[in-house]
Short mmCIF file of C-alpha atoms in Angstrom, two decimals:
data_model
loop_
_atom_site.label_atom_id
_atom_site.label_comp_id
_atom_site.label_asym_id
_atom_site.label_seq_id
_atom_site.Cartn_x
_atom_site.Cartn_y
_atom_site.Cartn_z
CA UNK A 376 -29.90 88.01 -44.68
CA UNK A 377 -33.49 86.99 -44.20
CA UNK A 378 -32.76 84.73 -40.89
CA UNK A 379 -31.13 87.82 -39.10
CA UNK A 380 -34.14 89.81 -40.66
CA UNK A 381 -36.60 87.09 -39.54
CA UNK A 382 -35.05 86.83 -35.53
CA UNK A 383 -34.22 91.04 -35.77
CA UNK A 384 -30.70 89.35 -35.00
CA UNK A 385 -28.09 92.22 -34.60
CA UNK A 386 -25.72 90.42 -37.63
CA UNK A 387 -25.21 87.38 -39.27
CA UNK A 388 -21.92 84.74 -40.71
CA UNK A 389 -21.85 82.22 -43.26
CA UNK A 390 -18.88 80.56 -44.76
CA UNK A 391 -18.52 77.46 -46.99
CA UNK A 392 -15.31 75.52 -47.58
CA UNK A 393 -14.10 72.39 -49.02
CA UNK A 394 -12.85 70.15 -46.41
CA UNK A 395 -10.77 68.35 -49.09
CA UNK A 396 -9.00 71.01 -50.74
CA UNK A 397 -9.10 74.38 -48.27
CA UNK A 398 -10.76 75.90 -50.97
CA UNK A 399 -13.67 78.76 -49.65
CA UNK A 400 -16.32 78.75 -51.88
CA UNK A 401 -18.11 81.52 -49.86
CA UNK A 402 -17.82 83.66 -47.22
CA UNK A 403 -20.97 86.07 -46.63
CA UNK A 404 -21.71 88.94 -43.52
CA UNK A 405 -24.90 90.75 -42.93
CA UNK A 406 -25.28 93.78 -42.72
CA UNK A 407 -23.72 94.02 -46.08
CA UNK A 408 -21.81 97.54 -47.13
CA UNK A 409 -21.64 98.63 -50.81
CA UNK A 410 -17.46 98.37 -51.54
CA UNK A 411 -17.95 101.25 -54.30
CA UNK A 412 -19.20 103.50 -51.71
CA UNK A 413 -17.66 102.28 -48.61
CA UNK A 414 -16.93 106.05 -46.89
CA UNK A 415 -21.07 105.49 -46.00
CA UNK A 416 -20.31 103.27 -44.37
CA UNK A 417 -18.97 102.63 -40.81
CA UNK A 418 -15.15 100.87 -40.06
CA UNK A 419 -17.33 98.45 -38.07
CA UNK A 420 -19.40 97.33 -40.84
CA UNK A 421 -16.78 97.12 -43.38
CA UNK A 422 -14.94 94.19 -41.20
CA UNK A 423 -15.04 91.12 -42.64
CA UNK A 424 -16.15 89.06 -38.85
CA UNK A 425 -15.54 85.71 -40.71
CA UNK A 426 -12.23 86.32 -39.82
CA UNK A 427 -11.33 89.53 -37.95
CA UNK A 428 -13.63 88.53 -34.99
CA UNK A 429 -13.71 85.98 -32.33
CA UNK A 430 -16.42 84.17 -30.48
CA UNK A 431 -17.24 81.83 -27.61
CA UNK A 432 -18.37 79.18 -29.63
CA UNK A 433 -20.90 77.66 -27.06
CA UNK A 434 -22.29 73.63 -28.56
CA UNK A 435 -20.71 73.54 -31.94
CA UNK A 436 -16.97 73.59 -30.26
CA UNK A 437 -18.19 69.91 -28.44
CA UNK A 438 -17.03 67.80 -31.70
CA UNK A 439 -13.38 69.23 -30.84
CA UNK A 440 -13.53 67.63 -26.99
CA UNK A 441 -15.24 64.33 -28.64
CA UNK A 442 -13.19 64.03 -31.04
CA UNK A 443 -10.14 64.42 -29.11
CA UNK A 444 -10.94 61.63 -26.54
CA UNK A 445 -11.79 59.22 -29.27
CA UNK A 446 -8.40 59.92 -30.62
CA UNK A 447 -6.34 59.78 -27.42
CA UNK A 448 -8.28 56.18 -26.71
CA UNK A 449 -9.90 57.55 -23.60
CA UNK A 450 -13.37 56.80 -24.63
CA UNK A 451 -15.64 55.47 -27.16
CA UNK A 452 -18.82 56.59 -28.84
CA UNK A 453 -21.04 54.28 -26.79
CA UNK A 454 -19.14 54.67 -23.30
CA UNK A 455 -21.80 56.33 -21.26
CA UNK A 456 -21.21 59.23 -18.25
CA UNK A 457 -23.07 59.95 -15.99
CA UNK A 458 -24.49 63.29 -16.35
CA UNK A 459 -26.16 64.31 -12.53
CA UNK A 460 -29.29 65.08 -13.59
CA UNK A 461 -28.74 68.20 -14.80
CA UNK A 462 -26.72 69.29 -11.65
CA UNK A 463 -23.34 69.36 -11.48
CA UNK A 464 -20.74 71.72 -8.89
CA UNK A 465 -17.44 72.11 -9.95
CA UNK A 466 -14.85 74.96 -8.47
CA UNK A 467 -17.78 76.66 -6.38
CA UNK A 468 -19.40 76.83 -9.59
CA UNK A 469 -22.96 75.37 -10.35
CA UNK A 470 -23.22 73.85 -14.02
CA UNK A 471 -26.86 72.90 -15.46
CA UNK A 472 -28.01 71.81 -18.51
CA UNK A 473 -29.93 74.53 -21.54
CA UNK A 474 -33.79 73.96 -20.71
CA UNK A 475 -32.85 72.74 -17.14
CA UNK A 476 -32.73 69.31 -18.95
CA UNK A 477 -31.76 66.44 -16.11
CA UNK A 478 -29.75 63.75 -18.23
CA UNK A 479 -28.55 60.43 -16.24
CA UNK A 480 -26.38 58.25 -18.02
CA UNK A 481 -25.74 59.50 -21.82
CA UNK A 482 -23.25 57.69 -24.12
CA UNK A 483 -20.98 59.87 -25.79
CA UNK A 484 -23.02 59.97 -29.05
CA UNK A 485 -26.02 60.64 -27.02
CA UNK A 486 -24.05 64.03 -25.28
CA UNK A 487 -23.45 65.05 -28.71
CA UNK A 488 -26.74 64.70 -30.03
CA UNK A 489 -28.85 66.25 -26.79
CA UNK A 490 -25.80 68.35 -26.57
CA UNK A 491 -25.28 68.21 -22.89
CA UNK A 492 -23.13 70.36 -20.89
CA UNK A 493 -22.34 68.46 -18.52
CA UNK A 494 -21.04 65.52 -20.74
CA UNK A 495 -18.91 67.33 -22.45
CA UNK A 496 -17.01 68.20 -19.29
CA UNK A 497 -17.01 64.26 -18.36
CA UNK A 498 -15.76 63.67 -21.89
CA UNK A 499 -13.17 66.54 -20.98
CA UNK A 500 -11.83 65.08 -17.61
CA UNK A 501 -11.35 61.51 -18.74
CA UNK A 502 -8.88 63.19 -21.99
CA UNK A 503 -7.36 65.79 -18.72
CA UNK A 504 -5.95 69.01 -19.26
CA UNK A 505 -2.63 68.45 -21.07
CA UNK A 506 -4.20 66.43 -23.74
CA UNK A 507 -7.10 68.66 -24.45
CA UNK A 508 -5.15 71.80 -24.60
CA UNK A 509 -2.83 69.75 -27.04
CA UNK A 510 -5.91 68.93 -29.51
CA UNK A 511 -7.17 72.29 -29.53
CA UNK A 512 -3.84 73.63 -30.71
CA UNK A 513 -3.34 71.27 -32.64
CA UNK A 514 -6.84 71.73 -34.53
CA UNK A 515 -5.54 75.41 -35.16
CA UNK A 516 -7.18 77.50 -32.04
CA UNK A 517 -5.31 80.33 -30.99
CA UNK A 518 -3.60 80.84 -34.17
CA UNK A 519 -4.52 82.63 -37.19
CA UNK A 520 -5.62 80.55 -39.54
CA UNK A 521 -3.40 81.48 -42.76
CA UNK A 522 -5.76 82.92 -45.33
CA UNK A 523 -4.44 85.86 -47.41
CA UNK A 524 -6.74 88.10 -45.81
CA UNK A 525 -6.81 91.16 -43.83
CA UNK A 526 -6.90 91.39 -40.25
CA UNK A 527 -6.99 87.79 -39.67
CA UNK A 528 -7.56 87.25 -35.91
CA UNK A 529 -6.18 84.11 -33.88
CA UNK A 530 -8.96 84.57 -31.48
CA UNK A 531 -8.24 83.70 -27.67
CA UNK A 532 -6.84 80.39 -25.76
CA UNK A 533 -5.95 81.07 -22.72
CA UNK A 534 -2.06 79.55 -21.85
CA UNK A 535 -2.40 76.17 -20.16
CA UNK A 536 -0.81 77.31 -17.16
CA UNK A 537 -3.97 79.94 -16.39
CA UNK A 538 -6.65 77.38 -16.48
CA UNK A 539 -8.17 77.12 -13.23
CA UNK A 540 -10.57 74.05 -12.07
CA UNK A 541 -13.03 75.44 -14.02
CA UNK A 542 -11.10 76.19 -17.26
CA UNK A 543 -11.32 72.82 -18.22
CA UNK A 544 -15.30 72.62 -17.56
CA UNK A 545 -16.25 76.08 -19.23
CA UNK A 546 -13.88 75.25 -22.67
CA UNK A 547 -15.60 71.94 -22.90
CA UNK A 548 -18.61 73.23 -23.87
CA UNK A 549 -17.34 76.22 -26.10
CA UNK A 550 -17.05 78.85 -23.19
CA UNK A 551 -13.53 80.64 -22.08
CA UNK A 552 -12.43 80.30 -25.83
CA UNK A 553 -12.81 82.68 -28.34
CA UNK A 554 -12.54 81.64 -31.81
CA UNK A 555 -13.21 83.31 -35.61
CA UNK A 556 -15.93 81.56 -37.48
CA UNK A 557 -12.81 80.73 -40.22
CA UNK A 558 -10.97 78.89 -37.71
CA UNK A 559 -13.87 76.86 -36.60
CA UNK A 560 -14.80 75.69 -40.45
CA UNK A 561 -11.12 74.85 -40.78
CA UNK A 562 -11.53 72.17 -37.49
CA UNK A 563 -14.46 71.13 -38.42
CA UNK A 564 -12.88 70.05 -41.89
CA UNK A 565 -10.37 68.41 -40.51
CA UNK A 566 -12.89 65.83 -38.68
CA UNK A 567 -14.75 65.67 -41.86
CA UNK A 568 -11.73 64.95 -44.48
CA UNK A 569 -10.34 62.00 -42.40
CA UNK A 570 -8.57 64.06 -39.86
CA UNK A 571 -6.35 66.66 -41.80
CA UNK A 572 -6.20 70.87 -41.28
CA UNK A 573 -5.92 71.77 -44.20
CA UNK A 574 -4.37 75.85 -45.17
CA UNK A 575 -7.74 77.32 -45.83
CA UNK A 576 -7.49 79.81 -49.42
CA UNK A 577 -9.83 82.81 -51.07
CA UNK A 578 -8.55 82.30 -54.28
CA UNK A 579 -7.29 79.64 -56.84
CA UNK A 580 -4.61 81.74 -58.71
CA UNK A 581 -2.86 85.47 -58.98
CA UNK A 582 -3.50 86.48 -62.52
CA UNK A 583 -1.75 89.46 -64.37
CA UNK A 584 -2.27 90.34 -68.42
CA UNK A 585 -3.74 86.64 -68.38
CA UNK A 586 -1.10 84.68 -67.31
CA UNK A 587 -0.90 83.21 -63.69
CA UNK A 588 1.25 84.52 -61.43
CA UNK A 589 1.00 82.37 -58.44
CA UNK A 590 -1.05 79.19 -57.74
CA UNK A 591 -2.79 78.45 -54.88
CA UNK A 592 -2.94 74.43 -54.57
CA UNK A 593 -4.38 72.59 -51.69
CA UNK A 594 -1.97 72.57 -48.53
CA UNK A 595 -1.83 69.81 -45.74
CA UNK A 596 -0.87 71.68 -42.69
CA UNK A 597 -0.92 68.04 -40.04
CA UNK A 598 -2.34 65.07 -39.06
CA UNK A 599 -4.64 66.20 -36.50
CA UNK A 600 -6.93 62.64 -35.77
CA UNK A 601 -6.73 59.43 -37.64
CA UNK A 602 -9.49 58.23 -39.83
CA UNK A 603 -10.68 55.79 -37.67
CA UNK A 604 -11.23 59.23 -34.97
CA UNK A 605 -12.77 61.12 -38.24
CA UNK A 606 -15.07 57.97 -39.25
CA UNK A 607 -16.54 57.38 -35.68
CA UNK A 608 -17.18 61.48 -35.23
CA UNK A 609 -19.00 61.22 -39.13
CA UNK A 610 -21.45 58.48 -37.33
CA UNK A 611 -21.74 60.32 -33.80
CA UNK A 612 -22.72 63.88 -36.36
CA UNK A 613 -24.75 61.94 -38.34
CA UNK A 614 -27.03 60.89 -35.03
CA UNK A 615 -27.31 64.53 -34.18
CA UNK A 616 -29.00 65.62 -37.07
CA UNK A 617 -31.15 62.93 -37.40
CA UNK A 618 -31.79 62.05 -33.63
CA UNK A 619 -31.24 65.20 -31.78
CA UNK A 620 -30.71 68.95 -32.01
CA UNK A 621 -30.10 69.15 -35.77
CA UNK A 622 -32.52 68.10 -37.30
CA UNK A 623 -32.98 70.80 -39.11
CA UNK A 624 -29.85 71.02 -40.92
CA UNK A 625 -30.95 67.79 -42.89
CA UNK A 626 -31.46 67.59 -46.36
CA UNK A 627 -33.48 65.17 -48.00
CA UNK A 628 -31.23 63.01 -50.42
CA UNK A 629 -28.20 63.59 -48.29
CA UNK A 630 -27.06 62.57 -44.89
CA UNK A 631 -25.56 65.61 -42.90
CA UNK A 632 -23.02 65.61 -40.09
CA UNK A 633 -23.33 68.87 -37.43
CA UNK A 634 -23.39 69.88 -34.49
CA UNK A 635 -25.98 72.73 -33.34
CA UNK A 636 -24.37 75.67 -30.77
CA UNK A 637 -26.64 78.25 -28.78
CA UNK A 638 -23.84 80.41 -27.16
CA UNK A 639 -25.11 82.85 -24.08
CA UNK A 640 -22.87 86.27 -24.68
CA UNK A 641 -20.18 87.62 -22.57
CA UNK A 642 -20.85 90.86 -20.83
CA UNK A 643 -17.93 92.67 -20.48
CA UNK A 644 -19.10 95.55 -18.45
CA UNK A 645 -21.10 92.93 -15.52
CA UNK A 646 -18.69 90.54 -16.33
CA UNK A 647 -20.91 88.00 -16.46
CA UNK A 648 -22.81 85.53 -19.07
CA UNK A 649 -26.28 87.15 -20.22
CA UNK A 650 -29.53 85.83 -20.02
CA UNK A 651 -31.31 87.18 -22.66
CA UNK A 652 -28.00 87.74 -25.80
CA UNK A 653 -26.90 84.46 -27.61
CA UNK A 654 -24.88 83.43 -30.55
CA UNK A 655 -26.72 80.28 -32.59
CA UNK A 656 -25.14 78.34 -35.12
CA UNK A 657 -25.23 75.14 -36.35
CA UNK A 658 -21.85 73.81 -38.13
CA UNK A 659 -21.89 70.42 -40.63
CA UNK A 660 -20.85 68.89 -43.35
CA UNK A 661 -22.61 67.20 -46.20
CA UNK A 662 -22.34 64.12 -47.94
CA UNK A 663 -21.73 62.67 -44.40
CA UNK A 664 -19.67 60.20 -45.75
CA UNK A 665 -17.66 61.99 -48.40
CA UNK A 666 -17.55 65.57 -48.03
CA UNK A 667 -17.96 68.53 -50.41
CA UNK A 668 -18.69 71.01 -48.16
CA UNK A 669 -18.46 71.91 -44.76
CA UNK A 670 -20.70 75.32 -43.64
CA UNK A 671 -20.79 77.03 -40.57
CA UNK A 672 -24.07 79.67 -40.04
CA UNK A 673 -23.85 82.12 -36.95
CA UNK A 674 -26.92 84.59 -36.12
CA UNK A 675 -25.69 87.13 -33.65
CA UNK A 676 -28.23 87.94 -30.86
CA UNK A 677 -31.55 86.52 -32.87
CA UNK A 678 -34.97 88.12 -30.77
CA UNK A 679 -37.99 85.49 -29.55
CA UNK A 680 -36.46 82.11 -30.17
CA UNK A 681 -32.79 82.22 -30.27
CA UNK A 682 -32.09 77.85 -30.17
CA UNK A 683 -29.17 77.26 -33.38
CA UNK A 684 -31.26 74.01 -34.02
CA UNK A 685 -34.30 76.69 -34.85
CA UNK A 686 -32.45 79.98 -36.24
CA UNK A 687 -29.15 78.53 -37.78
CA UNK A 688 -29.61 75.01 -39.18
CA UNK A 689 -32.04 75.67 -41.99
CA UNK A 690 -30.39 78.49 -43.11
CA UNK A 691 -27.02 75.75 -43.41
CA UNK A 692 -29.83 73.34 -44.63
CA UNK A 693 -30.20 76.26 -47.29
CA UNK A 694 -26.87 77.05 -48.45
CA UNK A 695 -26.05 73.20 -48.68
CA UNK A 696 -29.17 72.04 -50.51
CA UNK A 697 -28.36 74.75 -53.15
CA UNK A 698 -24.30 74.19 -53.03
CA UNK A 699 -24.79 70.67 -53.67
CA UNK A 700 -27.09 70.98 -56.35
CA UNK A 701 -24.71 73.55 -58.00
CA UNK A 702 -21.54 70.98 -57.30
CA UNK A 703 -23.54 68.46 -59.20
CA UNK A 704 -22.98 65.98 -56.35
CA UNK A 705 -26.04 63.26 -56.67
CA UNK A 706 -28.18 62.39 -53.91
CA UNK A 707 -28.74 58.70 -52.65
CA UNK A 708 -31.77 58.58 -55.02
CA UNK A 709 -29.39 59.96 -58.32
CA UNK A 710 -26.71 57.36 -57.31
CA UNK A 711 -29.12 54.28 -57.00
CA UNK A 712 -31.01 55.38 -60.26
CA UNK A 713 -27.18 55.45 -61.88
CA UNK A 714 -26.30 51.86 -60.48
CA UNK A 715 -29.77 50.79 -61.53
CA UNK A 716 -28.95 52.12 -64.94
CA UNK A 717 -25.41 50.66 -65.24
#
């Protein structure tokens, strides 16, 4: 609430899960509306946009490509591509970098952490069309999620069969898809827990005249990357908050895994991308290397600086410093003062 008050933003998403367990420890919207007098209150602000609405994702979908090729065996985290100095044409289409950066040769950690556009789509053409649209189902896009919740949206993948030449380009770097913030968190877990989706829940248990009804336990829903994928995208996540656009999102104590995403908005009546509306976010996880939490922050059309590295990650760096404190999960100091004391 006081980030889209601070940026004037037009609305703002947060939602916490456990990447281990599905569980969803939190799952806030701003503007808020009072349940106990909701006819104040407009249909539009009473949906819960966590899950009910869809985005272009923009930065913070290029884990899913990354992760993919590592996974198919196509690349690895220090192959480098060659990213044409910030100019690249593809289907009559001209693709540049966000602040007309001109990258040469990035490895694929490196395209990650400077979060370049045109890596992402070399990173995309080396995995090819088939296998790409098979990790993105597979990571749960398109569908609805499976949380006992109303109006649960399965946001928008285009069928493989549509893609043009420039399908392939424009999804690589979190454009032509549409996907709930829910859905996102749920992939995102799935790098983070050692490469399962996991059935995300609300609630632990149905209760009625104090005794349980129905339990809710943790659900594996597939394999989506092996651990070895999930362990190399922990390091490549790691380097982009502490080398490039997340930094942040880090937390002193605690290494944190993310990925920042500054999404320009779709205008449906020009039909065209605008210059001047964007979605930032910054998605993560934190401990890096064994995961409580995994937190996705979106700030919907922030005014003056509108970067997710600037307007998203510290509010994440917020919610996790606090979270983690409350989970009673020690920092690297704690734990070396415990092994120092056993």
């Amino acid at each position: 609430k006081n980030q889209v008050e601070k940026y004037r933003a037009d609305s703002g998403i947060a939602v916490v899960m456990d990447p281990n367990s599905g569980e969803i420890y939190a799952m806030a919207n701003v503007p808020q509306f009072n349940p106990n007098n909701f006819n104040e209150f407009t249909p539009e602000s009473r949906k819960n946009n966590s899950v009910v609405s869809s985005y272009e994702p923009g930065s913070i979908f290029k884990p899913i490509v990354a992760a993919a090729a590592l996974d198919k065996g196509v690349a690895e985290p220090h192959d480098k591509f060659f990213c044409e100095n910030g100019n690249f044409k593809i289907g009559g289409m001209q693709i540049g970098e966000a602040s007309n950066h001109r990258f040469g040769s990035l490895t694929m950690r490196e395209i990650i952490s400077e979060s370049s556009n045109i890596g992402a789509i070399k990173i995309a053409q080396k995995l090819g069309k088939d296998s790409f649209y098979e990790y993105i189902r597979k990571f749960g896009f398109g569908q609805k999620a499976g949380i006992r919740l109303p109006g649960v949206s399965s946001g928008l993948l285009g069928k493989k069969q549509g893609w043009n030449e420039f399908s392939l380009a424009s999804i690589s770097f979190g454009h032509e898809i549409a996907v709930t913030p829910l859905q996102m968190v749920v992939a995102l877990s799935a790098i983070a827990n050692g490469g399962t989706l996991m059935e995300p829940h609300i609630a632990k248990a149905l209760m009625r005249d104090g005794k349980m009804v129905e339990e809710f336990k943790p659900k594996k829903i597939r394999r989506v990357v092996s651990e070895k994928t999930s362990r190399q995208m922990m390091e490549i996540l790691k380097f982009a908050v502490k080398n490039g656009t997340g930094g942040k999102a880090a937390i002193d104590g605690f290494d944190v895994a993310g990925k920042t995403g500054t999404a320009q908005k779709y205008n449906t009546k020009t039909r065209s991308y605008s210059k001047t509306e964007f979605i930032s976010s910054f998605i993560g996880y934190a401990p890096a290397d064994a995961p409580r939490l995994v937190i996705l922050v979106m700030i919907d059309n922030p005014k003056g600086l509108h970067w997710g590295g600037v307007v998203a990650a510290p509010v994440f760096r917020e919610i996790a410093k606090k979270s983690l404190r409350y989970l009673n999960v020690p920092s690297s100091k704690e734990r070396v003062f415990i092994l120092d004391r056993a």
